[in-house]
Amino acid sequence: MLLEHEFVVPVPVAQAWDVLLDVERIAPCMPGASVDSFDGETVHGKVKVKVGPIQVTYAGQAKFVEKHEDERRIVLDAHGKEARGSGTAAAKVESRLYDEGGSTRVTVTTDLAITGKPAQFGRGVMVEVGSKLIGQFADCLAQEITGPPPPPLAVAAPPAAGEVPPGAAEAPAAGPPPAQAVPQPTAPRREAEPIDLLGAAGVPVLKRVVPLVV
């Protein structure tokens, strides 16, 4: 099925281009998605989808197959498989950026093929759900771009050869080696909330999809 959406980013088009290619920065704004790794071209991660009491996790990858900065056009090819089932999802996503003065309008065309539980929703439902998810993404992205930048990490310059750092005592000529620093545990990876298809569909749509789910 072919889905079309658009949203506005409150920055000039050149800045918006750089932001939308910064996967690690925008990943927290993607509903239901979490990134496991990114090598600059290919993203490995997961997308969680909730259909009523049933939760489905798709594990897979997405790759930038086209990046035309002169045309402000990005094409992303993504595919995944249910972690505990036989369902699959594949999408080719084309994004175009348009200069709107001090802001940027982004159009997103998604060619989506999906099997499994979410496949019971028709195109009309998926368009409405997609519009809400795109709206959530755009709001989060606007806050990320316009909010204050994180404070830079203070990194001390290494001392020159033979120089003793200020405040440090000279090492004794002999004695046991100094104790090694104990590595601190890293912060746990953020767990994304699943996309609630029924919650995002809205009341009018629920009247059509609830019988299907039942």
PDB file of N, CA and C in Angstrom, residues 13 72 96-101 103-107:
ATOM      1  N   VAL A  13      16.098  24.746   5.222  1.00  0.00           N
ATOM      2  CA  VAL A  13      16.191  23.449   4.573  1.00  0.00           C
ATOM      3  C   VAL A  13      17.578  22.820   4.709  1.00  0.00           C
ATOM      4  N   ARG A  72      17.435  17.534  -2.531  1.00  0.00           N
ATOM      5  CA  ARG A  72      16.831  17.403  -1.193  1.00  0.00           C
ATOM      6  C   ARG A  72      15.920  16.180  -1.147  1.00  0.00           C
ATOM      7  N   ARG A  96      11.184  14.100   0.638  1.00  0.00           N
ATOM      8  CA  ARG A  96      11.623  15.277  -0.108  1.00  0.00           C
ATOM      9  C   ARG A  96      11.486  16.508   0.775  1.00  0.00           C
ATOM     10  N   LEU A  97      12.477  17.383   0.713  1.00  0.00           N
ATOM     11  CA  LEU A  97      12.491  18.586   1.524  1.00  0.00           C
ATOM     12  C   LEU A  97      12.260  19.808   0.631  1.00  0.00           C
ATOM     13  N   TYR A  98      11.389  20.711   1.090  1.00  0.00           N
ATOM     14  CA  TYR A  98      11.067  21.918   0.326  1.00  0.00           C
ATOM     15  C   TYR A  98      11.294  23.147   1.197  1.00  0.00           C
ATOM     16  N   ASP A  99      12.001  24.105   0.620  1.00  0.00           N
ATOM     17  CA  ASP A  99      12.319  25.338   1.336  1.00  0.00           C
ATOM     18  C   ASP A  99      11.065  26.185   1.489  1.00  0.00           C
ATOM     19  N   GLU A 100      10.713  26.503   2.737  1.00  0.00           N
ATOM     20  CA  GLU A 100       9.560  27.354   3.029  1.00  0.00           C
ATOM     21  C   GLU A 100      10.015  28.638   3.740  1.00  0.00           C
ATOM     22  N   GLY A 101      11.153  29.174   3.314  1.00  0.00           N
ATOM     23  CA  GLY A 101      11.686  30.360   3.987  1.00  0.00           C
ATOM     24  C   GLY A 101      12.491  29.947   5.208  1.00  0.00           C
ATOM     25  N   SER A 103      11.514  27.792   7.401  1.00  0.00           N
ATOM     26  CA  SER A 103      11.150  26.432   7.799  1.00  0.00           C
ATOM     27  C   SER A 103      11.260  25.506   6.588  1.00  0.00           C
ATOM     28  N   THR A 104      11.045  24.214   6.826  1.00  0.00           N
ATOM     29  CA  THR A 104      11.170  23.210   5.769  1.00  0.00           C
ATOM     30  C   THR A 104       9.959  22.293   5.785  1.00  0.00           C
ATOM     31  N   ARG A 105       9.339  22.137   4.613  1.00  0.00           N
ATOM     32  CA  ARG A 105       8.234  21.183   4.483  1.00  0.00           C
ATOM     33  C   ARG A 105       8.799  19.862   3.973  1.00  0.00           C
ATOM     34  N   VAL A 106       8.441  18.776   4.655  1.00  0.00           N
ATOM     35  CA  VAL A 106       8.950  17.450   4.308  1.00  0.00           C
ATOM     36  C   VAL A 106       7.774  16.576   3.875  1.00  0.00           C
ATOM     37  N   THR A 107       7.852  16.023   2.672  1.00  0.00           N
ATOM     38  CA  THR A 107       6.839  15.069   2.217  1.00  0.00           C
ATOM     39  C   THR A 107       7.423  13.662   2.313  1.00  0.00           C
TER      40      THR A 107
END
